[in-house]
Amino acid sequence: MKILVINSGSSSIKYRLFGMEDCATHASGLLERIGEANGRLTHHVHGGAGEYRPWVQERAVPDHRQGLAWIGEVMRASRVLQGLGELYAIGHRVVHGGETFKAPALVTDQVIEGIRRAAALAPLHNPANLLGIEVAREFAPEVPQVAVFDTAFHQTMPARAFLYALPYELYEGLGVRRYGFHGTSHHYVAKEAARFQGRPLESLDLITLHLGNGASAAAIRRGQSVDTSMGLTPLEGLVMGTRSGDLDPAIPFFLAQRTGKSLAEVEKLLNEASGLKGLCGRNDMREVLGLAEAGDPNGRLAAEVFCYRVRKYIGAYLAVLGRLDALVFTGGIGENSPAIRARCCEGLAGLGILVDPDRNEAAADGPCEIQPAGAAVQVLVIPTNEELEIARQTLEIIAG
Ligand code: ADP
């Protein structure tokens, strides 16, 4: 039996097929450009003595329904899934669960209604996630489906961490509060950190740093999220590829007044033209570091602002937790850039956080510790695997 994980976006469907017993990946892929004449499906077959063959095909994909049908065809043709009868369950990534979903949920009509209600908080994401769920239910009505929410892990935050100092009725009436995102990733690496240490997660205080195109930090006390840097939306907190992260809240009004931009234009500027891209013209950290190495002053500044913001959050979350067992780096940047990891920890020796240069350079493939021997705080590099976490949670919900 197999578990299919689906991440349905507005114009794309990402998927991964796992074996149920060992949670090994059998296939994975990405369908892009749904709604266009030249939809593209990239499908990988895993396994078979390390064999790894991408299939790339193009054709018109008018909608998600036909998109999922095409994915099903390719799965059958590549012999990774002969029929729907082989599917034990389908797990779906859902961006926003609001306050309703504190854990993954078996999909029912009521759950679908809850996801639809939470769409008011994530109008770009939840409707696309929902489309994936509805189409999958239509194709496979017999297969149980589970919704796994990006916000759920952070639902343990106390009110002092999730409330903004705004009129309270805005929280009660409109749900304006911190929700946090990347929850599946923070939860996964926290569990992996516990496994690496050979200790129960419930005994650990952690700061997890998910540094990718989107970036967020979480303070985890005894295994539960008690604060996180993203807020009502994924715009708050750390500096990201194209998102500004924290700002003086008066800046949008200032920009609207001084540039004549509409609110929608300012929102776009903060989400799509800010962050690393805004500072130096590149949103990809490899290119930013390349610019910095070539002596470009804005490239240097962008990397510096990025790392400084991470350091501020490490300090803040250390104050939140009062103690720390481990600091965890994950995400494309956190997993792959020794230079950024070192700079994020610069000057933190007084707080017990140190990075050993040789261990940091050598860290690769799988959980690694990079602090020097005898350091008070373990510094870990742990590759995240959100799809695997969704598959495991799906399995837990159905088996449970
Ligand atoms: P997403 O948030 O889209 O899932 P990822 O977690 O894949 O993104 O992270 C993408 C980021 O990781 C990009 O900024 C990319 O430059 C960065 N990255 C990947 N490899 C390296 C590397 N070796 N050094 C520095 N940055 C890297």
Short mmCIF file of C-alpha atoms and ligand atoms in Angstrom, two decimals:
data_model
loop_
_atom_site.label_atom_id
_atom_site.label_comp_id
_atom_site.label_asym_id
_atom_site.label_seq_id
_atom_site.Cartn_x
_atom_site.Cartn_y
_atom_site.Cartn_z
CA MET A 1 0.00 0.00 0.00
CA LYS A 2 1.10 3.55 -0.70
CA ILE A 3 0.54 7.09 0.51
CA LEU A 4 0.28 9.96 -1.95
CA VAL A 5 1.15 13.46 -0.75
CA ILE A 6 -0.25 16.36 -2.75
CA ASN A 7 0.67 20.03 -2.55
CA SER A 8 -1.78 21.80 -4.80
CA GLY A 9 -1.02 25.41 -5.76
CA SER A 10 -2.97 27.81 -7.95
CA SER A 11 -1.18 26.74 -11.15
CA SER A 12 0.83 23.73 -10.02
CA ILE A 13 0.57 20.34 -8.29
CA LYS A 14 3.58 18.90 -6.45
CA TYR A 15 3.31 15.25 -5.41
CA ARG A 16 5.25 12.45 -3.78
CA LEU A 17 4.35 8.79 -3.50
CA PHE A 18 5.56 6.88 -0.43
CA GLY A 19 5.56 3.21 0.45
CA MET A 20 3.47 2.76 3.57
CA GLU A 21 5.71 0.38 5.48
CA ASP A 22 9.04 2.16 5.22
CA CYS A 23 7.92 5.61 4.02
CA ALA A 24 10.44 5.28 1.15
CA THR A 25 9.80 7.54 -1.84
CA HIS A 26 8.59 5.63 -4.91
CA ALA A 27 7.94 8.63 -7.15
CA SER A 28 7.76 12.40 -7.03
CA GLY A 29 6.97 15.17 -9.42
CA LEU A 30 5.75 18.60 -10.30
CA LEU A 31 3.04 19.63 -12.71
CA GLU A 32 3.41 23.30 -13.67
CA ARG A 33 1.48 25.84 -15.75
CA ILE A 34 -2.01 24.49 -15.11
CA GLY A 35 -4.45 26.57 -17.14
CA GLU A 36 -1.91 27.14 -19.92
CA ALA A 37 -1.39 25.53 -23.30
CA ASN A 38 2.06 24.23 -22.39
CA GLY A 39 1.60 22.52 -19.04
CA ARG A 40 4.74 20.65 -18.00
CA LEU A 41 4.95 17.49 -15.92
CA THR A 42 8.30 16.44 -14.46
CA HIS A 43 8.03 12.97 -12.93
CA HIS A 44 10.78 11.10 -11.08
CA VAL A 45 10.79 7.40 -10.41
CA HIS A 46 12.84 6.56 -7.32
CA GLY A 47 14.33 3.27 -6.19
CA GLY A 48 15.43 0.35 -8.37
CA ALA A 49 19.05 0.19 -7.14
CA GLY A 50 19.46 3.93 -6.98
CA GLU A 51 17.92 4.45 -10.42
CA TYR A 52 16.50 7.96 -10.71
CA ARG A 53 14.90 8.87 -14.02
CA PRO A 54 13.10 12.14 -14.67
CA TRP A 55 10.28 12.08 -17.24
CA VAL A 56 9.46 15.49 -18.67
CA GLN A 57 6.35 15.92 -20.81
CA GLU A 58 4.37 18.92 -22.05
CA ARG A 59 0.70 19.25 -22.99
CA ALA A 60 -2.21 21.60 -22.38
CA VAL A 61 -3.67 21.22 -18.87
CA PRO A 62 -6.89 23.23 -18.63
CA ASP A 63 -7.54 22.60 -14.94
CA HIS A 64 -6.54 20.73 -11.77
CA ARG A 65 -8.90 17.88 -12.60
CA GLN A 66 -7.11 17.11 -15.85
CA GLY A 67 -3.80 17.78 -14.15
CA LEU A 68 -4.40 15.10 -11.53
CA ALA A 69 -5.69 12.72 -14.22
CA TRP A 70 -2.42 13.20 -16.12
CA ILE A 71 -0.36 12.56 -12.98
CA GLY A 72 -2.37 9.33 -12.49
CA GLU A 73 -1.63 8.29 -16.10
CA VAL A 74 2.09 8.89 -15.69
CA MET A 75 2.12 6.97 -12.40
CA ARG A 76 0.51 4.00 -14.13
CA ALA A 77 2.79 4.25 -17.17
CA SER A 78 5.88 4.37 -14.95
CA ARG A 79 4.51 1.42 -12.94
CA VAL A 80 4.79 3.13 -9.57
CA LEU A 81 1.01 2.93 -9.03
CA GLN A 82 -1.12 0.46 -10.96
CA GLY A 83 -4.46 1.60 -9.61
CA LEU A 84 -6.18 3.62 -6.90
CA GLY A 85 -6.70 0.39 -4.96
CA GLU A 86 -3.01 0.55 -4.03
CA LEU A 87 -3.50 3.85 -2.23
CA TYR A 88 -3.88 3.60 1.53
CA ALA A 89 -4.38 7.35 1.90
CA ILE A 90 -3.79 10.77 0.39
CA GLY A 91 -2.23 13.56 2.46
CA HIS A 92 -2.71 17.19 1.43
CA ARG A 93 -0.68 20.22 2.40
CA VAL A 94 -2.98 23.05 3.44
CA VAL A 95 -1.43 26.43 4.16
CA HIS A 96 -3.88 27.93 6.65
CA GLY A 97 -5.88 26.13 9.29
CA GLY A 98 -6.78 29.25 11.27
CA GLU A 99 -7.59 28.48 14.92
CA THR A 100 -9.85 25.61 13.90
CA PHE A 101 -7.14 23.09 13.04
CA LYS A 102 -4.59 22.37 15.74
CA ALA A 103 -3.65 19.01 14.22
CA PRO A 104 -4.04 17.19 10.89
CA ALA A 105 -7.63 16.32 10.06
CA LEU A 106 -9.33 13.46 8.23
CA VAL A 107 -11.08 15.18 5.31
CA THR A 108 -14.86 15.32 5.67
CA ASP A 109 -17.41 17.82 4.34
CA GLN A 110 -17.09 19.66 7.65
CA VAL A 111 -13.29 19.86 7.35
CA ILE A 112 -13.63 21.17 3.80
CA GLU A 113 -15.95 23.86 5.14
CA GLY A 114 -13.36 24.75 7.81
CA ILE A 115 -10.62 25.07 5.19
CA ARG A 116 -12.91 27.24 3.11
CA ARG A 117 -13.55 29.51 6.10
CA ALA A 118 -9.80 29.79 6.77
CA ALA A 119 -9.36 30.94 3.15
CA ALA A 120 -10.30 34.42 4.33
CA LEU A 121 -6.85 34.42 5.98
CA ALA A 122 -4.98 32.88 3.01
CA PRO A 123 -6.92 33.85 -0.10
CA LEU A 124 -4.07 32.92 -2.44
CA HIS A 125 -3.33 29.50 -0.98
CA ASN A 126 -6.29 27.77 0.67
CA PRO A 127 -8.58 27.80 -2.40
CA ALA A 128 -5.81 26.14 -4.46
CA ASN A 129 -5.16 23.56 -1.70
CA LEU A 130 -8.89 22.90 -1.54
CA LEU A 131 -9.09 22.37 -5.28
CA GLY A 132 -6.50 19.58 -4.93
CA ILE A 133 -8.53 17.96 -2.14
CA GLU A 134 -11.80 18.16 -4.03
CA VAL A 135 -10.37 16.76 -7.25
CA ALA A 136 -8.60 13.94 -5.39
CA ARG A 137 -11.85 13.08 -3.57
CA GLU A 138 -13.65 12.98 -6.89
CA PHE A 139 -11.08 10.61 -8.40
CA ALA A 140 -10.64 8.43 -5.35
CA PRO A 141 -13.79 8.59 -3.21
CA GLU A 142 -12.83 5.36 -1.42
CA VAL A 143 -9.36 6.53 -0.38
CA PRO A 144 -9.20 8.38 2.96
CA GLN A 145 -7.67 11.85 2.73
CA VAL A 146 -5.96 13.90 5.39
CA ALA A 147 -5.34 17.66 5.48
CA VAL A 148 -2.04 18.69 7.11
CA PHE A 149 -1.84 22.38 7.99
CA ASP A 150 1.22 24.65 7.85
CA THR A 151 -0.13 26.59 10.80
CA ALA A 152 -1.12 23.67 13.09
CA PHE A 153 2.22 23.13 14.87
CA HIS A 154 2.21 26.76 16.05
CA GLN A 155 -1.27 26.55 17.57
CA THR A 156 0.38 25.87 20.95
CA MET A 157 1.65 29.47 21.11
CA PRO A 158 0.37 31.34 24.17
CA ALA A 159 -1.73 34.48 23.72
CA ARG A 160 1.18 36.71 24.75
CA ALA A 161 3.07 35.46 21.69
CA PHE A 162 0.24 35.32 19.18
CA LEU A 163 -1.59 38.57 19.95
CA TYR A 164 -0.73 41.84 18.24
CA ALA A 165 -1.25 45.00 20.27
CA LEU A 166 -4.27 46.03 18.21
CA PRO A 167 -7.89 46.55 19.30
CA TYR A 168 -8.88 43.16 20.74
CA GLU A 169 -12.04 42.99 18.67
CA LEU A 170 -9.88 42.66 15.53
CA TYR A 171 -8.64 39.35 16.92
CA GLU A 172 -12.12 38.23 17.97
CA GLY A 173 -13.94 39.42 14.86
CA LEU A 174 -11.42 39.03 12.06
CA GLY A 175 -8.92 36.56 13.48
CA VAL A 176 -6.04 39.06 13.30
CA ARG A 177 -3.25 37.31 15.24
CA ARG A 178 0.05 35.52 14.68
CA TYR A 179 -0.48 32.06 13.17
CA GLY A 180 2.98 31.22 11.84
CA PHE A 181 3.80 28.95 8.88
CA HIS A 182 6.35 26.27 7.89
CA GLY A 183 4.88 24.37 10.85
CA THR A 184 5.31 20.98 9.19
CA SER A 185 9.00 21.70 8.62
CA HIS A 186 9.67 23.07 12.13
CA HIS A 187 7.90 20.04 13.61
CA TYR A 188 9.79 17.58 11.41
CA VAL A 189 13.26 18.96 12.20
CA ALA A 190 12.40 19.23 15.90
CA LYS A 191 11.53 15.51 15.91
CA GLU A 192 14.69 14.72 13.94
CA ALA A 193 16.75 16.73 16.45
CA ALA A 194 15.25 14.65 19.26
CA ARG A 195 16.02 11.46 17.36
CA PHE A 196 19.60 12.65 16.75
CA GLN A 197 20.06 13.37 20.45
CA GLY A 198 18.36 10.15 21.47
CA ARG A 199 16.05 12.08 23.78
CA PRO A 200 12.28 12.56 23.83
CA LEU A 201 11.13 15.69 22.02
CA GLU A 202 9.10 16.63 25.11
CA SER A 203 12.36 17.11 27.02
CA LEU A 204 13.95 19.56 24.55
CA ASP A 205 14.11 23.34 24.18
CA LEU A 206 14.96 24.24 20.59
CA ILE A 207 15.25 27.13 18.19
CA THR A 208 14.57 25.98 14.63
CA LEU A 209 15.56 28.13 11.65
CA HIS A 210 13.91 27.30 8.34
CA LEU A 211 15.98 29.35 5.88
CA GLY A 212 14.82 28.90 2.28
CA ASN A 213 13.19 31.23 -0.21
CA GLY A 214 10.68 31.76 2.55
CA ALA A 215 12.30 31.88 5.99
CA SER A 216 11.05 31.58 9.55
CA ALA A 217 12.28 30.86 13.06
CA ALA A 218 10.48 29.01 15.85
CA ALA A 219 10.99 28.81 19.60
CA ILE A 220 10.11 25.30 20.78
CA ARG A 221 9.71 24.59 24.49
CA ARG A 222 9.56 20.93 25.50
CA GLY A 223 8.57 20.01 21.96
CA GLN A 224 5.83 22.60 21.52
CA SER A 225 6.00 25.78 19.45
CA VAL A 226 5.79 28.81 21.78
CA ASP A 227 6.68 31.53 19.28
CA THR A 228 7.45 31.92 15.60
CA SER A 229 8.53 34.74 13.33
CA MET A 230 5.86 34.61 10.62
CA GLY A 231 2.57 36.21 11.57
CA LEU A 232 -0.93 36.64 10.22
CA THR A 233 0.73 36.05 6.85
CA PRO A 234 4.15 34.69 5.79
CA LEU A 235 5.40 38.26 5.27
CA GLU A 236 6.55 38.91 8.85
CA GLY A 237 9.86 38.03 10.48
CA LEU A 238 13.13 37.09 8.83
CA VAL A 239 14.46 38.57 5.59
CA MET A 240 13.41 36.30 2.70
CA GLY A 241 14.12 35.89 -1.01
CA THR A 242 11.61 38.51 -2.08
CA ARG A 243 9.71 39.31 1.15
CA SER A 244 10.75 42.08 3.49
CA GLY A 245 10.08 40.38 6.82
CA ASP A 246 9.77 42.74 9.81
CA LEU A 247 9.10 46.40 9.06
CA ASP A 248 8.01 49.53 10.83
CA PRO A 249 4.22 49.14 10.34
CA ALA A 250 4.06 52.78 9.23
CA ILE A 251 6.20 52.11 6.14
CA PRO A 252 3.30 50.98 3.88
CA PHE A 253 1.43 54.24 4.62
CA PHE A 254 4.56 56.28 4.05
CA LEU A 255 5.13 54.51 0.72
CA ALA A 256 1.53 54.95 -0.37
CA GLN A 257 1.69 58.67 0.43
CA ARG A 258 5.10 59.34 -1.07
CA THR A 259 4.98 57.16 -4.19
CA GLY A 260 1.27 57.24 -4.99
CA LYS A 261 1.21 53.43 -5.06
CA SER A 262 -2.08 51.71 -4.26
CA LEU A 263 -2.33 49.39 -1.24
CA ALA A 264 -2.28 46.41 -3.61
CA GLU A 265 0.91 47.73 -5.23
CA VAL A 266 2.60 48.24 -1.87
CA GLU A 267 1.60 44.71 -0.83
CA LYS A 268 3.14 43.36 -4.03
CA LEU A 269 6.31 45.37 -3.42
CA LEU A 270 6.69 43.94 0.10
CA ASN A 271 6.02 40.36 -1.04
CA GLU A 272 7.71 40.21 -4.41
CA ALA A 273 10.30 42.98 -4.75
CA SER A 274 11.79 43.20 -1.26
CA GLY A 275 13.99 40.94 0.90
CA LEU A 276 17.30 39.89 -0.70
CA LYS A 277 15.95 40.86 -4.12
CA GLY A 278 15.07 44.34 -2.96
CA LEU A 279 18.45 44.89 -1.37
CA CYS A 280 20.70 43.57 -4.16
CA GLY A 281 18.57 42.54 -7.14
CA ARG A 282 18.92 38.75 -6.53
CA ASN A 283 16.59 36.56 -4.52
CA ASP A 284 18.70 33.40 -4.73
CA MET A 285 21.17 33.23 -1.84
CA ARG A 286 23.82 31.52 -4.01
CA GLU A 287 23.75 34.49 -6.35
CA VAL A 288 23.73 36.95 -3.43
CA LEU A 289 26.86 35.28 -2.02
CA GLY A 290 28.38 35.30 -5.52
CA LEU A 291 27.81 39.05 -5.78
CA ALA A 292 29.28 39.58 -2.31
CA GLU A 293 32.36 37.54 -3.20
CA ALA A 294 32.82 39.58 -6.37
CA GLY A 295 32.91 42.71 -4.18
CA ASP A 296 29.40 44.00 -4.89
CA PRO A 297 28.54 46.19 -1.87
CA ASN A 298 24.78 45.56 -2.09
CA GLY A 299 25.30 41.81 -2.28
CA ARG A 300 27.39 42.02 0.90
CA LEU A 301 24.80 44.16 2.61
CA ALA A 302 21.94 41.83 1.65
CA ALA A 303 23.74 38.82 3.20
CA GLU A 304 24.63 40.90 6.26
CA VAL A 305 21.05 42.13 6.81
CA PHE A 306 19.77 38.55 6.36
CA CYS A 307 22.17 37.09 8.96
CA TYR A 308 21.76 39.99 11.40
CA ARG A 309 17.98 39.48 11.42
CA VAL A 310 18.44 35.75 12.10
CA ARG A 311 20.81 36.58 15.00
CA LYS A 312 18.26 38.96 16.50
CA TYR A 313 15.65 36.21 16.46
CA ILE A 314 18.05 33.70 18.02
CA GLY A 315 18.62 36.19 20.85
CA ALA A 316 14.91 36.89 21.24
CA TYR A 317 13.97 33.21 21.33
CA LEU A 318 16.73 32.43 23.78
CA ALA A 319 15.08 35.01 26.05
CA VAL A 320 11.69 33.39 25.38
CA LEU A 321 12.96 29.91 26.27
CA GLY A 322 15.42 30.82 29.03
CA ARG A 323 17.64 27.90 28.02
CA LEU A 324 18.51 26.01 24.87
CA ASP A 325 19.39 22.42 23.99
CA ALA A 326 19.88 22.90 20.26
CA LEU A 327 19.77 25.42 17.45
CA VAL A 328 18.65 23.79 14.20
CA PHE A 329 19.36 24.99 10.65
CA THR A 330 17.18 23.74 7.79
CA GLY A 331 15.77 24.85 4.39
CA GLY A 332 17.79 25.36 1.20
CA ILE A 333 20.04 28.01 2.75
CA GLY A 334 20.23 26.51 6.24
CA GLU A 335 21.11 23.07 4.88
CA ASN A 336 23.58 24.13 2.20
CA SER A 337 25.39 27.30 3.18
CA PRO A 338 28.17 26.98 5.78
CA ALA A 339 28.96 30.69 5.30
CA ILE A 340 25.45 31.81 6.23
CA ARG A 341 25.25 29.39 9.18
CA ALA A 342 28.54 30.72 10.55
CA ARG A 343 27.44 34.33 10.17
CA CYS A 344 24.07 33.72 11.80
CA CYS A 345 25.92 32.46 14.89
CA GLU A 346 28.65 35.13 14.88
CA GLY A 347 29.14 36.82 18.24
CA LEU A 348 26.85 34.42 20.11
CA ALA A 349 29.62 32.61 22.04
CA GLY A 350 28.53 34.43 25.20
CA LEU A 351 25.13 32.72 24.82
CA GLY A 352 26.74 29.29 24.44
CA ILE A 353 26.26 29.18 20.67
CA LEU A 354 29.42 28.36 18.71
CA VAL A 355 30.14 26.86 15.31
CA ASP A 356 33.18 24.71 14.59
CA PRO A 357 34.52 25.80 11.17
CA ASP A 358 35.60 22.31 10.03
CA ARG A 359 32.41 20.58 11.12
CA ASN A 360 30.37 23.39 9.57
CA GLU A 361 32.14 23.03 6.19
CA ALA A 362 31.85 19.24 6.27
CA ALA A 363 28.13 19.09 7.16
CA ALA A 364 26.22 17.28 4.41
CA ASP A 365 23.48 14.72 3.81
CA GLY A 366 21.54 14.00 6.92
CA PRO A 367 21.57 15.40 10.43
CA CYS A 368 25.00 16.74 11.52
CA GLU A 369 26.22 18.63 14.55
CA ILE A 370 28.50 21.59 13.88
CA GLN A 371 29.26 23.01 17.35
CA PRO A 372 32.75 22.47 18.79
CA ALA A 373 33.21 19.67 21.32
CA GLY A 374 32.09 20.73 24.78
CA ALA A 375 29.89 23.65 23.61
CA ALA A 376 26.83 24.30 25.78
CA VAL A 377 24.37 24.36 22.87
CA GLN A 378 24.20 21.78 20.10
CA VAL A 379 24.07 23.39 16.64
CA LEU A 380 22.47 21.04 14.13
CA VAL A 381 22.02 20.96 10.36
CA ILE A 382 18.96 18.86 9.55
CA PRO A 383 17.52 18.48 6.04
CA THR A 384 13.81 19.13 6.18
CA ASN A 385 11.30 16.82 4.51
CA GLU A 386 7.84 18.32 4.61
CA GLU A 387 6.31 15.71 2.31
CA LEU A 388 7.57 12.85 4.47
CA GLU A 389 6.17 14.57 7.54
CA ILE A 390 2.79 14.94 5.79
CA ALA A 391 2.89 11.23 4.86
CA ARG A 392 3.71 10.25 8.47
CA GLN A 393 0.99 12.47 9.92
CA THR A 394 -1.48 11.12 7.37
CA LEU A 395 -0.60 7.61 8.44
CA GLU A 396 -0.93 8.50 12.13
CA ILE A 397 -4.37 10.04 11.65
CA ILE A 398 -5.70 7.07 9.72
CA ALA A 399 -4.06 4.39 11.81
CA GLY A 400 -5.02 6.26 15.00
P1 ADP B 1 11.74 27.11 -0.89
O1 ADP B 1 11.46 28.02 0.26
O2 ADP B 1 11.31 27.66 -2.21
O3 ADP B 1 11.37 25.66 -0.64
P2 ADP B 1 14.45 26.17 -0.57
O4 ADP B 1 14.28 25.68 0.82
O5 ADP B 1 14.69 25.19 -1.65
O6 ADP B 1 13.32 27.16 -1.01
O7 ADP B 1 15.68 27.20 -0.54
C1 ADP B 1 16.05 27.94 -1.66
C2 ADP B 1 17.20 28.83 -1.26
O8 ADP B 1 18.31 28.01 -0.85
C3 ADP B 1 17.70 29.72 -2.38
O9 ADP B 1 17.94 31.03 -1.90
C4 ADP B 1 19.02 29.06 -2.74
O10 ADP B 1 19.95 29.99 -3.22
C5 ADP B 1 19.47 28.55 -1.39
N1 ADP B 1 20.57 27.58 -1.54
C6 ADP B 1 20.54 26.35 -2.05
N2 ADP B 1 21.79 25.82 -2.06
C7 ADP B 1 22.62 26.76 -1.54
C8 ADP B 1 24.02 26.85 -1.28
N3 ADP B 1 24.82 25.84 -1.56
N4 ADP B 1 24.49 28.00 -0.73
C9 ADP B 1 23.68 29.02 -0.45
N5 ADP B 1 22.36 29.01 -0.66
C10 ADP B 1 21.83 27.90 -1.20
#
